[in-house]
Short mmCIF file of C-alpha atoms in Angstrom, two decimals:
data_model
loop_
_atom_site.label_atom_id
_atom_site.label_comp_id
_atom_site.label_asym_id
_atom_site.label_seq_id
_atom_site.Cartn_x
_atom_site.Cartn_y
_atom_site.Cartn_z
CA MET A 1 0.00 0.00 0.00
CA THR A 2 3.01 2.29 0.20
CA ASP A 3 2.47 3.16 -3.46
CA CYS A 4 -0.97 4.62 -2.72
CA ALA A 5 -0.77 8.38 -2.29
CA LEU A 6 -3.77 8.43 0.06
CA CYS A 7 -2.37 5.65 2.26
CA ARG A 8 0.97 7.44 2.43
CA ASP A 9 -0.09 11.09 2.77
CA ASP A 10 -3.04 13.08 4.10
CA GLY A 11 -3.88 14.25 0.57
CA GLY A 12 -4.19 17.93 1.47
CA LEU A 13 -4.43 20.20 4.47
CA LEU A 14 -5.70 17.95 7.24
CA LEU A 15 -8.75 19.48 8.91
CA TRP A 16 -10.31 16.56 10.77
CA ARG A 17 -9.69 12.91 11.38
CA GLY A 18 -12.32 10.59 12.83
CA LYS A 19 -13.31 6.99 12.82
CA GLY A 20 -12.71 5.61 9.35
CA TRP A 21 -12.45 8.96 7.55
CA ARG A 22 -10.49 12.18 7.38
CA VAL A 23 -11.28 15.53 5.79
CA VAL A 24 -8.73 17.70 4.02
CA ARG A 25 -8.69 20.79 1.87
CA ALA A 26 -6.98 20.01 -1.41
CA LEU A 27 -3.89 22.05 -2.27
CA GLY A 28 -1.68 22.66 -5.24
CA ALA A 29 -1.90 23.18 -8.96
CA GLU A 30 -4.72 20.65 -9.37
CA VAL A 31 -7.14 22.93 -7.55
CA ALA A 32 -5.82 26.30 -8.74
CA ALA A 33 -8.98 27.08 -10.72
CA ALA A 34 -11.38 25.91 -7.98
CA PRO A 35 -9.54 26.23 -4.67
CA ALA A 36 -12.56 25.64 -2.41
CA TRP A 37 -12.00 21.94 -2.93
CA TYR A 38 -12.29 19.55 -0.01
CA ARG A 39 -11.94 15.80 0.23
CA VAL A 40 -13.52 13.22 2.52
CA ILE A 41 -11.03 10.34 2.45
CA ALA A 42 -11.43 6.78 3.69
CA ALA A 43 -8.82 5.59 6.19
CA ALA A 44 -8.90 2.14 4.64
CA HIS A 45 -7.56 1.37 1.17
CA VAL A 46 -10.87 0.46 -0.46
CA ALA A 47 -11.60 1.27 -4.09
CA GLU A 48 -15.32 1.15 -4.71
CA TRP A 49 -18.26 2.74 -2.92
CA SER A 50 -20.24 -0.50 -3.03
CA ASP A 51 -17.46 -2.27 -1.11
CA LEU A 52 -18.38 -0.23 1.97
CA SER A 53 -20.92 -1.42 4.51
CA PRO A 54 -24.15 0.58 4.82
CA THR A 55 -22.83 1.95 8.12
CA GLU A 56 -19.59 3.12 6.50
CA GLN A 57 -21.54 4.64 3.60
CA ALA A 58 -23.84 6.48 5.99
CA ARG A 59 -20.86 7.82 7.89
CA ALA A 60 -19.22 9.02 4.68
CA MET A 61 -22.32 10.82 3.47
CA THR A 62 -22.87 12.43 6.86
CA LEU A 63 -19.37 13.87 6.55
CA VAL A 64 -19.85 14.90 2.90
CA THR A 65 -23.11 16.62 3.82
CA ALA A 66 -21.46 18.47 6.70
CA VAL A 67 -18.64 19.68 4.47
CA GLU A 68 -21.13 20.78 1.82
CA ARG A 69 -23.10 22.71 4.44
CA ALA A 70 -19.95 24.45 5.66
CA LEU A 71 -19.08 25.49 2.10
CA ARG A 72 -22.59 26.78 1.46
CA ALA A 73 -22.68 28.68 4.74
CA THR A 74 -19.33 30.40 4.32
CA LEU A 75 -18.85 30.76 0.55
CA ALA A 76 -22.40 30.84 -0.93
CA PRO A 77 -21.30 28.97 -4.06
CA ALA A 78 -23.39 28.78 -7.22
CA LYS A 79 -23.30 24.99 -6.85
CA VAL A 80 -21.55 22.32 -4.86
CA ASN A 81 -20.08 19.43 -6.83
CA LEU A 82 -19.66 15.97 -5.31
CA ALA A 83 -17.67 13.18 -6.90
CA SER A 84 -16.00 9.89 -6.07
CA LEU A 85 -13.89 8.90 -9.07
CA GLY A 86 -10.61 7.27 -8.04
CA ASN A 87 -9.36 6.32 -11.48
CA VAL A 88 -5.87 7.57 -10.68
CA VAL A 89 -5.86 6.86 -6.94
CA PRO A 90 -8.26 3.96 -6.31
CA HIS A 91 -8.58 4.74 -2.61
CA LEU A 92 -12.07 5.92 -1.83
CA HIS A 93 -12.37 9.70 -1.50
CA TRP A 94 -15.16 12.17 -2.06
CA HIS A 95 -14.48 15.49 -3.70
CA VAL A 96 -16.64 18.31 -2.32
CA ILE A 97 -16.06 21.40 -4.42
CA ALA A 98 -17.63 24.86 -4.23
CA ARG A 99 -18.28 26.19 -7.73
CA PHE A 100 -18.86 29.77 -8.79
CA ASP A 101 -20.36 31.12 -11.98
CA TRP A 102 -17.18 33.09 -12.59
CA ASP A 103 -14.80 30.14 -12.25
CA SER A 104 -12.94 29.25 -15.41
CA ARG A 105 -14.74 25.92 -15.99
CA PHE A 106 -18.27 26.79 -14.88
CA PRO A 107 -20.80 25.37 -15.69
CA ALA A 108 -18.68 22.47 -16.92
CA PRO A 109 -17.09 20.11 -14.40
CA VAL A 110 -13.77 21.23 -12.90
CA TRP A 111 -12.03 18.57 -14.97
CA ALA A 112 -13.18 20.05 -18.28
CA PRO A 113 -11.06 22.52 -20.24
CA ALA A 114 -11.23 26.16 -19.15
CA GLN A 115 -13.97 28.15 -20.85
CA ARG A 116 -12.49 31.50 -19.88
CA GLY A 117 -9.45 32.91 -18.16
CA ASP A 118 -9.03 32.90 -14.39
CA ASP A 119 -10.58 35.84 -12.61
CA ALA A 120 -7.52 36.64 -10.52
CA LEU A 121 -9.25 39.13 -8.22
CA ARG A 122 -12.16 36.85 -7.40
CA LEU A 123 -9.85 33.87 -6.98
CA ALA A 124 -7.71 35.85 -4.56
CA ALA A 125 -10.79 36.92 -2.61
CA LEU A 126 -12.00 33.32 -2.48
CA ARG A 127 -8.62 32.10 -1.26
CA GLU A 128 -8.72 34.67 1.52
CA ARG A 129 -11.98 33.19 2.74
CA LEU A 130 -10.75 29.59 2.78
CA PRO A 131 -9.35 29.64 6.33
CA ALA A 132 -12.79 30.71 7.59
CA CYS A 133 -14.36 27.95 5.51
CA ASP A 134 -11.85 25.44 6.91
CA ALA A 135 -12.84 26.53 10.42
CA GLU A 136 -16.53 26.06 9.63
CA VAL A 137 -15.82 22.61 8.19
CA VAL A 138 -14.06 21.66 11.42
CA ARG A 139 -16.86 23.14 13.52
CA MET A 140 -19.50 21.19 11.59
CA LEU A 141 -17.55 17.93 11.80
CA GLU A 142 -16.85 18.33 15.49
CA GLY A 143 -20.54 19.00 16.02
CA LEU A 144 -21.35 15.68 14.35
CA SER A 145 -19.19 13.72 16.72
CA HIS A 146 -21.50 14.81 19.52
CA SER A 147 -24.71 13.87 17.73
CA SER A 148 -25.47 11.79 14.67
CA MET A 149 -22.03 10.25 14.23
CA GLU A 150 -22.32 8.43 17.51
CA GLU A 151 -25.58 6.93 16.38
CA LEU A 152 -23.88 5.57 13.30
CA GLY A 153 -22.10 3.10 15.51
CA PRO A 154 -18.86 1.17 14.99
CA MET B 1 -39.99 24.29 -13.51
CA THR B 2 -40.86 23.61 -17.14
CA ASP B 3 -37.45 24.95 -18.14
CA CYS B 4 -35.71 22.18 -16.18
CA ALA B 5 -34.75 19.30 -18.48
CA LEU B 6 -35.02 16.77 -15.64
CA CYS B 7 -38.48 17.98 -14.59
CA ARG B 8 -39.65 17.83 -18.20
CA ASP B 9 -38.01 14.62 -19.46
CA ASP B 10 -36.80 11.32 -18.04
CA GLY B 11 -33.19 12.25 -18.89
CA GLY B 12 -32.36 8.99 -20.62
CA LEU B 13 -33.71 5.48 -21.09
CA LEU B 14 -36.04 4.99 -18.14
CA LEU B 15 -35.20 1.77 -16.30
CA TRP B 16 -36.93 2.17 -12.96
CA ARG B 17 -39.08 4.67 -11.14
CA GLY B 18 -39.73 4.48 -7.41
CA LYS B 19 -40.55 6.69 -4.50
CA GLY B 20 -38.68 9.96 -4.95
CA TRP B 21 -36.18 8.73 -7.54
CA ARG B 22 -35.85 7.25 -10.99
CA VAL B 23 -32.96 5.50 -12.72
CA VAL B 24 -32.08 5.95 -16.38
CA ARG B 25 -29.29 5.01 -18.72
CA ALA B 26 -27.91 8.15 -20.33
CA LEU B 27 -28.06 8.34 -24.12
CA GLY B 28 -26.67 10.48 -26.88
CA ALA B 29 -23.48 12.22 -27.85
CA GLU B 30 -22.65 13.23 -24.28
CA VAL B 31 -21.98 9.62 -23.34
CA ALA B 32 -20.48 8.40 -26.61
CA ALA B 33 -17.04 7.83 -25.07
CA ALA B 34 -18.37 6.17 -21.90
CA PRO B 35 -21.75 4.67 -22.76
CA ALA B 36 -22.19 2.62 -19.56
CA TRP B 37 -23.45 5.80 -17.93
CA TYR B 38 -26.45 5.66 -15.64
CA ARG B 39 -28.23 8.34 -13.64
CA VAL B 40 -30.15 8.25 -10.37
CA ILE B 41 -32.43 11.28 -10.61
CA ALA B 42 -34.53 12.95 -7.91
CA ALA B 43 -38.22 13.29 -8.68
CA ALA B 44 -38.28 16.66 -6.92
CA HIS B 45 -36.57 19.75 -8.29
CA VAL B 46 -33.95 20.12 -5.57
CA ALA B 47 -30.46 21.43 -6.30
CA GLU B 48 -28.12 20.49 -3.49
CA TRP B 49 -27.42 17.19 -1.74
CA SER B 50 -27.52 18.84 1.68
CA ASP B 51 -31.10 20.01 1.02
CA LEU B 52 -32.25 16.38 1.22
CA SER B 53 -33.35 14.80 4.47
CA PRO B 54 -31.19 11.98 5.86
CA THR B 55 -33.91 9.53 4.77
CA GLU B 56 -33.88 10.85 1.20
CA GLN B 57 -30.07 10.76 1.16
CA ALA B 58 -30.05 7.18 2.40
CA ARG B 59 -32.57 6.20 -0.25
CA ALA B 60 -30.48 7.85 -2.98
CA MET B 61 -27.27 6.12 -1.92
CA THR B 62 -29.02 2.76 -1.67
CA LEU B 63 -30.04 3.23 -5.30
CA VAL B 64 -26.59 4.47 -6.36
CA THR B 65 -24.99 1.47 -4.66
CA ALA B 66 -27.37 -0.94 -6.36
CA VAL B 67 -26.65 0.56 -9.77
CA GLU B 68 -22.90 0.42 -9.10
CA ARG B 69 -23.19 -3.24 -8.12
CA ALA B 70 -25.11 -4.05 -11.30
CA LEU B 71 -22.40 -2.36 -13.39
CA ARG B 72 -19.63 -4.21 -11.60
CA ALA B 73 -21.42 -7.55 -11.91
CA THR B 74 -22.18 -7.28 -15.60
CA LEU B 75 -19.35 -5.13 -17.03
CA ALA B 76 -16.38 -5.64 -14.68
CA PRO B 77 -15.20 -2.03 -15.13
CA ALA B 78 -11.75 -0.82 -14.11
CA LYS B 79 -13.50 1.72 -11.86
CA VAL B 80 -16.94 3.10 -11.19
CA ASN B 81 -17.24 6.88 -11.08
CA LEU B 82 -19.92 8.62 -9.00
CA ALA B 83 -20.76 12.30 -9.27
CA SER B 84 -23.46 14.79 -8.43
CA LEU B 85 -22.58 18.05 -10.16
CA GLY B 86 -25.68 19.82 -11.51
CA ASN B 87 -24.00 23.01 -12.69
CA VAL B 88 -25.93 22.95 -15.96
CA VAL B 89 -29.10 21.25 -14.70
CA PRO B 90 -29.44 22.06 -10.98
CA HIS B 91 -31.86 19.19 -10.34
CA LEU B 92 -30.24 16.58 -8.17
CA HIS B 93 -28.94 13.58 -10.10
CA TRP B 94 -26.15 11.11 -9.51
CA HIS B 95 -24.00 9.94 -12.37
CA VAL B 96 -22.91 6.29 -12.05
CA ILE B 97 -20.41 5.55 -14.81
CA ALA B 98 -18.48 2.37 -15.57
CA ARG B 99 -14.94 3.25 -16.66
CA PHE B 100 -12.47 1.08 -18.57
CA ASP B 101 -8.74 1.44 -18.91
CA TRP B 102 -9.15 1.59 -22.69
CA ASP B 103 -11.73 4.38 -22.73
CA SER B 104 -10.57 7.58 -24.35
CA ARG B 105 -10.45 9.64 -21.10
CA PHE B 106 -9.19 7.04 -18.63
CA PRO B 107 -7.79 7.60 -16.03
CA ALA B 108 -9.00 11.18 -16.24
CA PRO B 109 -12.66 11.98 -15.50
CA VAL B 110 -15.08 11.54 -18.40
CA TRP B 111 -15.35 15.31 -18.65
CA ALA B 112 -11.65 15.77 -19.38
CA PRO B 113 -10.31 15.96 -22.93
CA ALA B 114 -9.70 12.66 -24.70
CA GLN B 115 -6.23 11.21 -24.15
CA ARG B 116 -6.49 8.78 -27.04
CA GLY B 117 -8.87 7.89 -29.84
CA ASP B 118 -11.99 5.82 -29.30
CA ASP B 119 -11.47 2.07 -29.44
CA ALA B 120 -14.37 1.41 -31.80
CA LEU B 121 -14.34 -2.38 -31.41
CA ARG B 122 -14.34 -2.31 -27.61
CA LEU B 123 -16.95 0.44 -27.55
CA ALA B 124 -19.20 -1.61 -29.84
CA ALA B 125 -18.72 -4.68 -27.65
CA LEU B 126 -19.55 -2.62 -24.55
CA ARG B 127 -22.69 -1.21 -26.17
CA GLU B 128 -23.84 -4.73 -26.99
CA ARG B 129 -23.67 -5.59 -23.30
CA LEU B 130 -25.67 -2.59 -22.11
CA PRO B 131 -29.12 -4.21 -22.42
CA ALA B 132 -27.93 -6.99 -20.11
CA CYS B 133 -26.54 -4.37 -17.73
CA ASP B 134 -29.85 -2.47 -17.87
CA ALA B 135 -31.65 -5.70 -16.95
CA GLU B 136 -29.34 -6.26 -13.99
CA VAL B 137 -29.86 -2.67 -12.84
CA VAL B 138 -33.62 -3.25 -12.91
CA ARG B 139 -33.28 -6.59 -11.14
CA MET B 140 -31.16 -5.05 -8.38
CA LEU B 141 -33.53 -2.11 -7.92
CA GLU B 142 -36.61 -4.30 -7.84
CA GLY B 143 -34.87 -6.48 -5.27
CA LEU B 144 -34.37 -3.43 -3.07
CA SER B 145 -38.04 -2.61 -2.99
CA HIS B 146 -38.60 -5.89 -1.19
CA SER B 147 -35.91 -5.37 1.42
CA SER B 148 -33.92 -2.36 2.55
CA MET B 149 -35.91 0.31 0.72
CA GLU B 150 -38.98 -0.45 2.79
CA GLU B 151 -36.96 0.04 5.93
CA LEU B 152 -35.97 3.50 4.72
CA GLY B 153 -39.51 4.64 5.36
CA PRO B 154 -41.56 7.41 3.79
#
């Protein structure tokens, strides 16, 4: 498993780690055009969603939903995009990405070619708000651990 | 709501319709490079995942998981890709896409530019197997209605 990037590394700025899952904000060139890009990453090296138990799936989607809510509350995006692809790194992870109508790919997926140039001013303003968004993500996830996550069981 | 394509039309070949959701196989030029492309579509015009109740979310992911299992069982893909984007049509729908290492975008997302030409023979062979995959999707979904879906409640 040492050749799996998500077994070896956190896969971004680590915001939260709980039972079976961690949450990071993605960093680097890959997310330059859409920097409000978070990931909910399985602790275990499992490839496919349908390999998870219903309990593990429920836990994952509770986390994805919490991250989405934090993004909506702090960034008011035009749309949130969710995806679990894993073609390059077949270690289950959910992308949770805030999209804006001014971003260079919108309304296409972030993986599509750019439709327009980057809006440097708006991107810079968005990046300035990411620490506050990170904090809200953490707050939402910590709130879960005192309520619904405990009900999800082992 | 009449200007929403997924309120107006099924959004593909209708395979199953149940409480709150329907399942279709996507058709047309959009899926030419990855034709084993299914969608789990909300009946209601709701945009964001986090607007759904936990019960509705659980129902959706039960359906997504069943579709993924049908694809794996009948097509043995290299990877299944899941996504809920909705930037163009903000009416909640999950893409469930079987990916193959020979497809023209692999390992990039289906929305990325082609990395190689289409493999016409393999694509034709895959298309021939889609009716059998459709039938397995239907069988899996009908099986759910007699078990876990009833437990998910109203």
